[in-house]
Short mmCIF file of C-alpha atoms in Angstrom, two decimals:
data_model
loop_
_atom_site.label_atom_id
_atom_site.label_comp_id
_atom_site.label_asym_id
_atom_site.label_seq_id
_atom_site.Cartn_x
_atom_site.Cartn_y
_atom_site.Cartn_z
CA MET A 103 -52.14 54.00 -38.76
CA ASN A 104 -49.24 52.31 -40.51
CA HIS A 105 -49.39 48.53 -39.95
CA SER A 106 -46.57 47.69 -42.34
CA GLN A 107 -43.91 47.87 -39.57
CA PRO A 108 -43.62 44.37 -37.96
CA PHE A 109 -43.45 44.28 -34.14
CA VAL A 110 -42.32 40.63 -33.83
CA ARG A 111 -38.78 39.67 -34.87
CA THR A 112 -38.82 37.33 -37.82
CA GLN A 113 -35.22 36.10 -37.55
CA MET A 114 -32.85 35.22 -34.71
CA LEU A 115 -29.91 37.39 -33.89
CA GLU A 116 -26.51 35.84 -34.27
CA ALA A 117 -25.08 34.46 -31.05
CA LYS A 118 -22.47 36.68 -29.46
CA GLU A 119 -19.55 35.54 -27.42
CA PRO A 120 -20.00 35.75 -23.64
CA PRO A 121 -18.21 38.56 -21.84
CA LEU A 122 -14.54 38.04 -21.12
CA ALA A 123 -15.22 37.62 -17.41
CA GLU A 124 -17.64 34.76 -18.09
CA LYS A 125 -15.49 32.35 -20.05
CA GLY A 126 -12.18 30.50 -20.03
CA VAL A 127 -9.35 31.07 -17.62
CA VAL A 128 -10.67 34.46 -16.49
CA LYS A 129 -13.96 32.93 -15.36
CA TRP A 130 -12.18 30.12 -13.51
CA MET A 131 -9.86 32.56 -11.73
CA ARG A 132 -12.75 34.84 -10.80
CA GLU A 133 -14.78 31.96 -9.34
CA ASN A 134 -11.97 30.03 -7.65
CA LEU A 135 -9.26 32.54 -6.78
CA PHE A 136 -10.84 36.00 -6.52
CA SER A 137 -14.46 35.34 -5.60
CA SER A 138 -14.21 37.67 -2.56
CA TRP A 139 -11.75 40.08 -1.06
CA LEU A 140 -10.62 37.46 1.48
CA ASN A 141 -10.04 34.83 -1.22
CA ALA A 142 -8.17 37.39 -3.31
CA PHE A 143 -5.93 38.25 -0.36
CA LEU A 144 -5.24 34.58 0.40
CA THR A 145 -4.52 33.89 -3.28
CA ILE A 146 -1.96 36.69 -3.47
CA VAL A 147 -0.28 35.58 -0.24
CA SER A 148 -0.18 31.95 -1.46
CA ILE A 149 1.36 32.97 -4.80
CA LEU A 150 4.04 34.99 -3.03
CA LEU A 151 4.79 32.11 -0.66
CA ILE A 152 5.03 29.60 -3.51
CA TYR A 153 7.29 31.96 -5.43
CA TRP A 154 9.57 32.39 -2.41
CA VAL A 155 9.81 28.62 -1.87
CA LEU A 156 10.50 27.85 -5.52
CA ASP A 157 12.99 30.72 -5.80
CA HIS A 158 15.07 29.15 -3.03
CA LEU A 159 14.43 25.47 -3.83
CA LEU A 160 14.72 25.21 -7.61
CA PRO A 161 18.27 26.64 -7.91
CA TRP A 162 19.36 24.29 -5.12
CA MET A 163 17.79 21.25 -6.83
CA LEU A 164 18.43 21.99 -10.51
CA GLY A 165 21.96 23.16 -9.94
CA GLY A 166 22.82 19.97 -8.04
CA ILE A 167 25.85 17.80 -8.66
CA TRP A 168 25.36 14.20 -9.83
CA ASN A 169 28.91 12.96 -10.38
CA ALA A 170 31.04 12.69 -7.26
CA ASP A 171 32.44 9.92 -5.07
CA SER A 172 32.00 11.64 -1.70
CA LEU A 173 30.52 14.69 -0.04
CA SER A 174 33.92 16.42 0.13
CA GLN A 175 34.46 15.92 -3.60
CA CYS A 176 30.93 17.18 -4.22
CA ARG A 177 31.76 20.37 -2.31
CA GLU A 178 34.96 20.83 -4.28
CA ILE A 179 33.04 20.58 -7.55
CA ARG A 180 30.44 23.01 -6.20
CA ASP A 181 33.10 25.58 -5.24
CA SER A 182 34.66 25.34 -8.69
CA LEU A 183 31.34 25.71 -10.50
CA TYR A 184 29.84 28.38 -8.23
CA PRO A 185 32.54 30.70 -6.88
CA ASP A 186 29.85 32.92 -5.34
CA GLY A 187 29.37 30.31 -2.59
CA ARG A 188 25.93 29.16 -3.72
CA ASP A 189 24.55 26.12 -1.91
CA VAL A 190 23.41 23.32 -4.25
CA ALA A 191 22.23 19.75 -3.77
CA CYS A 192 24.67 16.86 -3.86
CA TRP A 193 22.61 14.30 -5.79
CA ALA A 194 25.75 12.24 -6.30
CA VAL A 195 24.83 10.28 -3.18
CA LEU A 196 21.87 8.88 -5.11
CA SER A 197 24.05 8.00 -8.08
CA ASP A 198 26.48 6.25 -5.76
CA ARG A 199 24.04 4.46 -3.41
CA TRP A 200 20.79 4.07 -5.35
CA HIS A 201 21.14 0.29 -5.37
CA GLN A 202 21.28 0.19 -1.57
CA LEU A 203 18.26 2.47 -1.20
CA LEU A 204 16.24 0.23 -3.52
CA PHE A 205 17.56 -3.26 -2.82
CA GLY A 206 19.49 -3.05 0.43
CA PHE A 207 22.33 -5.59 0.44
CA TYR A 208 20.65 -7.96 -2.00
CA PRO A 209 23.30 -9.49 -4.30
CA PRO A 210 23.65 -7.23 -7.37
CA GLU A 211 23.79 -10.17 -9.77
CA LEU A 212 20.35 -11.24 -8.49
CA TYR A 213 18.54 -7.89 -8.91
CA TRP A 214 16.52 -9.50 -11.69
CA ARG A 215 14.67 -11.58 -9.10
CA PRO A 216 13.00 -8.73 -7.13
CA ILE A 217 12.35 -6.87 -10.40
CA LEU A 218 10.66 -9.95 -11.88
CA THR A 219 8.71 -10.36 -8.65
CA LEU A 220 7.42 -6.79 -8.88
CA VAL A 221 6.35 -7.24 -12.51
CA MET A 222 4.66 -10.54 -11.67
CA PHE A 223 2.84 -8.99 -8.74
CA GLY A 224 1.56 -6.16 -10.93
CA ALA A 225 0.23 -8.67 -13.46
CA ALA A 226 -1.28 -10.81 -10.68
CA ILE A 227 -3.32 -8.01 -9.08
CA SER A 228 -4.42 -6.46 -12.38
CA PRO A 229 -7.52 -8.71 -12.78
CA ILE A 230 -8.53 -7.79 -9.22
CA LEU A 231 -8.14 -4.05 -9.70
CA PHE A 232 -9.45 -3.63 -13.26
CA ASN A 233 -12.37 -5.21 -15.11
CA GLY A 234 -10.88 -5.14 -18.60
CA VAL A 235 -8.03 -7.52 -17.77
CA PRO A 236 -8.45 -11.13 -18.98
CA ARG A 237 -9.87 -13.36 -16.25
CA LYS A 238 -7.32 -16.06 -17.10
CA LEU A 239 -4.76 -14.04 -15.13
CA PHE A 240 -6.47 -15.20 -11.94
CA ILE A 241 -4.34 -18.31 -12.28
CA LEU A 242 -1.28 -16.07 -11.94
CA THR A 243 -2.98 -14.35 -8.99
CA ALA A 244 -3.16 -17.67 -7.15
CA ILE A 245 0.41 -18.65 -7.98
CA ALA A 246 2.07 -15.25 -7.47
CA PRO A 247 2.45 -15.27 -3.62
CA PHE A 248 4.31 -18.58 -3.62
CA ALA A 249 6.38 -17.76 -6.70
CA ALA A 250 7.28 -14.37 -5.18
CA PHE A 251 8.49 -16.01 -1.98
CA TRP A 252 10.65 -18.44 -3.94
CA LEU A 253 12.10 -15.74 -6.19
CA LEU A 254 12.98 -13.39 -3.34
CA TRP A 255 14.39 -15.86 -0.83
CA GLY A 256 15.44 -18.60 -3.23
CA GLY A 257 16.26 -22.09 -2.02
CA SER A 258 14.28 -25.21 -2.82
CA VAL A 259 11.20 -24.84 -4.99
CA TRP A 260 9.43 -27.51 -2.96
CA MET A 261 8.86 -25.38 0.14
CA PRO A 262 6.43 -22.91 -1.52
CA VAL A 263 4.81 -25.82 -3.37
CA VAL A 264 4.24 -27.69 -0.11
CA VAL A 265 2.91 -24.54 1.59
CA ALA A 266 0.49 -23.97 -1.31
CA LEU A 267 -0.74 -27.53 -0.83
CA GLY A 268 -2.05 -26.49 2.61
CA PHE A 269 -4.42 -23.99 0.98
CA VAL A 270 -5.59 -26.71 -1.40
CA ILE A 271 -6.38 -28.89 1.62
CA GLY A 272 -8.41 -26.08 3.20
CA TRP A 273 -10.33 -25.48 -0.03
CA ALA A 274 -11.09 -29.19 -0.40
CA VAL A 275 -12.39 -29.42 3.17
CA MET A 276 -14.66 -26.41 2.71
CA LYS A 277 -15.99 -27.68 -0.62
CA PHE A 278 -16.64 -31.31 0.22
CA ALA A 279 -17.25 -31.26 3.99
CA SER A 280 -19.84 -28.46 4.18
CA MET A 281 -22.83 -30.63 3.30
CA PRO A 282 -22.19 -33.67 5.53
CA LEU A 283 -20.69 -31.81 8.52
CA GLY A 284 -22.38 -28.43 8.41
CA SER A 285 -20.93 -25.03 7.59
CA LEU A 286 -19.66 -24.24 11.11
CA VAL A 287 -17.77 -27.54 11.54
CA ALA A 288 -16.44 -27.33 7.99
CA THR A 289 -15.20 -23.78 8.61
CA ILE A 290 -13.37 -24.84 11.77
CA LEU A 291 -11.78 -27.80 9.98
CA THR A 292 -10.85 -25.53 7.05
CA ILE A 293 -8.74 -23.49 9.46
CA LEU A 294 -7.36 -26.22 11.74
CA LEU A 295 -6.35 -28.85 9.19
CA PRO A 296 -4.09 -26.59 7.07
CA VAL A 297 -2.49 -25.13 10.23
CA ALA A 298 -1.77 -28.65 11.54
CA TYR A 299 -0.40 -29.64 8.15
CA TRP A 300 1.93 -26.63 8.02
CA LEU A 301 3.18 -27.21 11.57
CA PHE A 302 3.82 -30.94 11.44
CA LEU A 303 3.94 -32.20 7.85
CA ALA A 304 5.02 -29.36 5.54
CA GLY A 305 8.67 -29.26 6.68
CA PRO A 306 9.38 -33.03 6.48
CA LEU A 307 7.50 -33.32 3.18
CA ALA A 308 9.46 -30.45 1.61
CA GLY A 309 12.72 -32.00 2.83
CA ALA A 310 11.82 -35.39 1.38
CA LEU A 311 10.86 -33.91 -1.98
CA ASP A 312 14.03 -31.83 -2.11
CA ALA A 313 16.14 -34.91 -1.35
CA ALA A 314 14.39 -36.88 -4.08
CA VAL A 315 14.24 -34.13 -6.75
CA PRO A 316 16.52 -31.20 -5.82
CA VAL A 317 15.27 -28.13 -7.70
CA GLY A 318 16.09 -24.63 -6.52
CA ILE A 319 17.94 -21.37 -6.96
CA GLU A 320 20.52 -19.53 -4.89
CA ALA A 321 19.23 -18.73 -1.41
CA VAL A 322 19.29 -15.17 -0.05
CA GLN A 323 19.19 -14.43 3.67
CA THR A 324 16.74 -11.99 5.22
CA ASP A 325 19.66 -9.85 6.46
CA ASP A 326 20.38 -8.96 2.83
CA PHE A 327 16.93 -7.44 2.35
CA GLY A 328 16.65 -3.70 2.73
CA GLY A 329 15.58 -0.40 1.22
CA PHE A 330 12.32 -0.04 -0.65
CA MET A 331 12.33 -3.75 -1.47
CA LEU A 332 11.97 -4.47 2.25
CA ALA A 333 9.24 -1.83 2.63
CA LEU A 334 7.34 -3.26 -0.35
CA VAL A 335 7.60 -6.85 0.86
CA ILE A 336 6.31 -5.99 4.34
CA GLY A 337 3.74 -3.45 3.15
CA VAL A 338 2.28 -5.51 0.31
CA SER A 339 2.19 -8.68 2.43
CA GLY A 340 0.43 -6.82 5.22
CA ILE A 341 -2.09 -5.26 2.84
CA VAL A 342 -2.90 -8.51 1.02
CA LEU A 343 -3.24 -10.58 4.21
CA SER A 344 -4.95 -8.04 6.46
CA LEU A 345 -7.96 -7.37 4.22
CA PRO A 346 -9.51 -10.87 4.34
CA LEU A 347 -8.57 -11.26 8.01
CA GLY A 348 -10.13 -7.87 8.81
CA ILE A 349 -13.35 -8.85 7.03
CA VAL A 350 -13.52 -12.08 9.03
CA LEU A 351 -12.96 -10.17 12.28
CA ALA A 352 -15.67 -7.65 11.37
CA LEU A 353 -18.12 -10.48 10.72
CA GLY A 354 -17.02 -12.18 13.93
CA ARG A 355 -17.65 -9.01 15.92
CA GLN A 356 -21.21 -8.88 14.60
CA SER A 357 -21.78 -12.61 15.09
CA ASP A 358 -24.51 -13.85 17.42
CA LEU A 359 -22.25 -16.68 18.63
CA PHE A 360 -20.98 -15.62 22.04
CA ILE A 361 -17.46 -17.09 21.88
CA ILE A 362 -16.76 -15.87 18.33
CA ASN A 363 -18.10 -12.41 19.14
CA LYS A 364 -16.11 -11.96 22.35
CA CYS A 365 -12.89 -13.38 20.88
CA SER A 366 -13.16 -11.00 17.91
CA VAL A 367 -13.87 -8.02 20.18
CA ALA A 368 -10.95 -8.91 22.48
CA PHE A 369 -8.55 -9.33 19.56
CA ILE A 370 -9.54 -6.04 17.91
CA GLU A 371 -9.47 -3.97 21.10
CA ILE A 372 -6.18 -5.41 22.37
CA ILE A 373 -4.40 -4.96 19.03
CA ARG A 374 -5.75 -1.44 18.46
CA GLY A 375 -5.00 -0.38 22.03
CA VAL A 376 -1.22 -0.89 21.73
CA PRO A 377 1.10 1.08 19.39
CA LEU A 378 2.56 -0.74 16.41
CA ILE A 379 6.12 -0.17 17.60
CA VAL A 380 5.33 -2.18 20.76
CA TRP A 381 4.05 -5.08 18.66
CA LEU A 382 7.18 -4.90 16.50
CA PHE A 383 9.38 -5.15 19.60
CA THR A 384 7.21 -8.05 20.71
CA ALA A 385 7.77 -9.78 17.37
CA SER A 386 11.49 -9.08 17.52
CA LEU A 387 12.31 -9.88 21.15
CA LEU A 388 9.51 -11.72 22.92
CA LEU A 389 7.81 -13.96 20.37
CA ASN A 390 10.45 -16.66 20.52
CA TYR A 391 9.81 -17.11 24.24
CA PHE A 392 6.27 -18.31 23.47
CA LEU A 393 7.34 -20.77 20.77
CA PRO A 394 8.28 -24.42 21.36
CA PRO A 395 12.00 -25.08 22.01
CA GLY A 396 14.03 -25.19 18.83
CA VAL A 397 11.43 -23.34 16.73
CA GLN A 398 12.81 -20.19 15.12
CA PHE A 399 10.81 -17.75 13.01
CA ASP A 400 12.51 -15.54 10.47
CA ILE A 401 12.52 -11.93 11.73
CA MET A 402 10.81 -10.64 8.60
CA LEU A 403 8.12 -13.31 8.88
CA ARG A 404 7.49 -12.24 12.47
CA VAL A 405 7.24 -8.61 11.41
CA ILE A 406 4.83 -9.45 8.58
CA ILE A 407 2.64 -11.40 11.01
CA MET A 408 2.51 -8.53 13.51
CA VAL A 409 1.91 -5.89 10.83
CA THR A 410 -0.87 -8.03 9.36
CA LEU A 411 -2.56 -8.53 12.73
CA PHE A 412 -2.27 -4.83 13.55
CA SER A 413 -3.71 -3.70 10.22
CA SER A 414 -6.47 -6.32 10.28
CA ALA A 415 -7.81 -4.90 13.55
CA TYR A 416 -8.21 -1.47 11.94
CA ILE A 417 -9.65 -2.96 8.75
CA ALA A 418 -12.19 -4.84 10.88
CA GLU A 419 -13.47 -1.60 12.39
CA VAL A 420 -13.66 0.08 8.98
CA VAL A 421 -15.62 -2.84 7.52
CA ARG A 422 -17.85 -2.94 10.62
CA GLY A 423 -18.70 0.69 9.95
CA GLY A 424 -19.69 -0.26 6.40
CA LEU A 425 -21.84 -3.11 7.70
CA ALA A 426 -23.53 -0.80 10.21
CA ALA A 427 -24.26 1.75 7.46
CA LEU A 428 -26.42 -0.70 5.51
CA PRO A 429 -30.18 -0.45 6.10
CA ARG A 430 -31.77 -3.32 7.98
CA GLY A 431 -33.86 -4.00 4.90
CA GLN A 432 -30.82 -5.39 3.07
CA TYR A 433 -30.45 -8.14 5.67
CA GLU A 434 -34.17 -8.82 5.66
CA GLY A 435 -34.19 -8.93 1.85
CA ALA A 436 -31.45 -11.56 1.88
CA ASP A 437 -33.45 -13.63 4.37
CA SER A 438 -36.60 -13.31 2.27
CA LEU A 439 -34.75 -14.77 -0.72
CA GLY A 440 -33.92 -17.88 1.29
CA LEU A 441 -30.17 -17.27 1.32
CA ASN A 442 -28.09 -18.69 4.11
CA TYR A 443 -25.62 -16.58 6.09
CA TRP A 444 -22.60 -17.02 3.82
CA GLN A 445 -24.63 -16.58 0.63
CA SER A 446 -26.21 -13.35 1.87
CA MET A 447 -22.83 -12.01 2.96
CA GLN A 448 -21.15 -12.92 -0.31
CA LEU A 449 -23.89 -11.76 -2.68
CA ILE A 450 -25.68 -8.88 -0.94
CA ILE A 451 -24.18 -7.54 2.29
CA LEU A 452 -20.40 -7.51 1.86
CA PRO A 453 -20.32 -6.00 -1.67
CA GLN A 454 -22.30 -3.00 -0.42
CA ALA A 455 -20.42 -2.71 2.88
CA LEU A 456 -17.02 -2.87 1.18
CA LYS A 457 -18.12 -0.24 -1.35
CA ILE A 458 -19.00 2.11 1.49
CA SER A 459 -15.73 1.28 3.28
CA ILE A 460 -13.39 1.97 0.34
CA PRO A 461 -12.02 5.33 1.64
CA GLY A 462 -11.34 3.95 5.12
CA ILE A 463 -9.75 0.75 3.81
CA VAL A 464 -7.39 2.58 1.45
CA SER A 465 -6.51 5.09 4.18
CA THR A 466 -5.57 2.18 6.44
CA PHE A 467 -3.45 0.66 3.68
CA ILE A 468 -1.62 3.95 3.12
CA GLY A 469 -0.93 4.26 6.84
CA LEU A 470 0.30 0.67 6.94
CA PHE A 471 2.72 1.23 4.07
CA LYS A 472 4.14 4.35 5.71
CA ASP A 473 4.43 2.56 9.05
CA THR A 474 6.87 0.08 7.52
CA THR A 475 9.56 2.65 8.36
CA LEU A 476 9.14 1.66 12.03
CA VAL A 477 11.04 -1.58 11.39
CA VAL A 478 14.24 0.46 11.62
CA PHE A 479 13.84 0.30 15.42
CA ILE A 480 14.17 -3.50 15.43
CA GLY A 481 17.25 -3.62 13.24
CA LEU A 482 15.80 -4.02 9.74
CA LEU A 483 17.30 -1.66 7.19
CA ASP A 484 14.35 0.01 5.51
CA PRO A 485 15.04 3.19 3.46
CA ILE A 486 15.37 5.26 6.63
CA GLY A 487 17.73 2.73 8.19
CA LEU A 488 19.85 2.62 5.04
CA SER A 489 20.00 6.40 4.91
CA ASN A 490 21.45 6.31 8.43
CA SER A 491 24.00 3.72 7.32
CA ILE A 492 24.94 5.78 4.28
CA ARG A 493 25.38 8.93 6.36
CA ALA A 494 27.48 6.99 8.86
CA SER A 495 30.12 6.28 6.21
CA THR A 496 33.06 8.65 5.89
CA ASP A 497 32.22 9.39 2.25
CA TRP A 498 28.74 10.76 2.88
CA ASN A 499 28.84 11.84 6.50
CA GLY A 500 26.88 15.09 6.81
CA ILE A 501 24.42 14.68 3.95
CA TYR A 502 20.71 14.80 4.85
CA TRP A 503 18.21 16.52 2.59
CA GLU A 504 19.07 14.72 -0.61
CA LEU A 505 18.45 11.28 0.89
CA PHE A 506 15.27 12.24 2.70
CA ILE A 507 13.82 14.02 -0.35
CA PHE A 508 14.39 10.92 -2.46
CA ILE A 509 12.87 8.62 0.18
CA GLY A 510 9.90 10.92 0.70
CA LEU A 511 9.30 11.19 -3.04
CA CYS A 512 9.27 7.39 -3.45
CA PHE A 513 6.82 6.96 -0.57
CA TRP A 514 4.65 9.75 -1.98
CA ILE A 515 4.48 8.03 -5.38
CA PHE A 516 3.24 4.76 -3.87
CA CYS A 517 0.77 6.39 -1.47
CA PHE A 518 -0.55 8.88 -4.03
CA SER A 519 -1.10 6.03 -6.51
CA MET A 520 -3.19 4.14 -3.94
CA SER A 521 -5.16 7.28 -3.17
CA ARG A 522 -5.89 8.00 -6.83
CA TYR A 523 -6.97 4.41 -7.44
CA SER A 524 -9.31 4.67 -4.46
CA GLN A 525 -10.92 7.80 -5.89
CA TRP A 526 -11.23 6.18 -9.33
CA LEU A 527 -12.86 3.11 -7.78
CA GLU A 528 -15.29 5.26 -5.80
CA ARG A 529 -16.36 7.08 -8.97
CA LYS A 530 -16.65 3.80 -10.83
CA LEU A 531 -18.86 2.23 -8.16
CA HIS A 532 -20.71 5.48 -7.37
CA THR A 533 -19.82 5.21 -3.71
CA GLY A 534 -21.91 7.43 -1.49
CA HIS A 535 -25.52 8.49 -1.15
CA ARG A 536 -27.22 9.90 -4.21
#
C-alpha cells in the first residue's frame, strides 16, 4: 500500500469571495425588499407609487417661479415660460412674505433681537443636552430665560432682573430654612414667598429702579409677534416649564399625603379631560373675569400659562408610568441607604424613571409644539394664521400649496430634530430592558 499520499491538508485554501447574493447591496435588497413573494409585490407597488408621486411633484416644485410680485404676475411668467400650460409652483410668495412667516409683524430693524435670542437659547440648553459642553455655560442657562424675555419684548431691563430675584428668594428659603423649619414647611415657603413677592413687590420695585436708573431698549408689543417666532416662543416656553411641573405633579400623585395626592389627581384629570382649544379660549376670554379688578395679563402670557398647565398634566402621567415601572427594590434600596425622600428621588428614583419615560416625554413635547397652531383660533397670528392673512391679500389670493408646504416643512424640521435627539439619548443611556 502506498502511504506517501497525505490524507490531511497541510495548507489552508485561499479565502473566496461570498456569492453575489450574500454580500453588498444585493444581499440587503434580498433580505429587506424581496424576502418573500408578498414583500416583493409590495416593494414593486411602492416603487411605482413613489415614481408616480415624484413624476408629478418634482416638475411642479423644481420648475417653480421665485421672482414675482403677485400671483397674477407669477401666472404670466409661467405662461411665457411654459406655453404647453404646465402647472408649476409659485414660490415667489415665499420670497415676498418670508419675513412675515418667520417674524410676523416684528419691526424689521429689530430682527437681530429674536435671532440673537435663538442663538442664546441654543447655547443655554447645550450643557443640558450634551455632556461634552463646558459646564460653565450653566450660568448662561440660568440667565437665558430672563435675557430672552427682555430681548424679545424690550422695555426696561429692571423687570426681568426683579423677576429673577424672586427665584433667588425661593432658592435662599429652600437652602437656609430646610433645617430649622423642616422640608415640608420650607417647600411651602419656597413656593409662597416668591409668588407673594411677584404679586405685590416686583412691579413697584421695578418701577422704582427704572425711575432711578433708566436702562432699556425699544419695547415691542405682543400684537407684533407672529409666524414661527410666535410658535417657538409658546412651544419652547411650554416645554421648558411643563417638564419640572409635570415631575412635581407625578410625585404629588404618588404622595402619601392626602391633600397633596388628591389635589394632584384633580388637577391632572381636569386638565387632561378638556381639549386644549377649550383652555385656550378660557385663557383668552374668561381668565380676566377671575383676576382682581385692574389686573391685565398679556394674551401671550395667558396662552403660555395654559399650554404649560396642559402639557404638564400629560408629562405627569408619562413620568408616573416611569415611576411605576421601577421595581420596588429600588425604593427599598434607597431607604436602606438612609436617604430621605428628596435625596432618594434625586439620586436613585427619578434618574431611572425619567430614563424610562424619555420616549413619552419627547412625544408629548412634539405634540405640544404642533398644537401651538391652535392659537390661531384666539387671534394670534401663528404661521397658519399668517398664511390666511397672506392669502387674503389681493396679491396672493388663491395660493395654497406653496405656503402650506413651507409651513409643514419647517414644523417637520423641528419635530424630526426632537425625535432624533430622543433616539440618540435613548441609545446613549441604554433605555429599555436588556
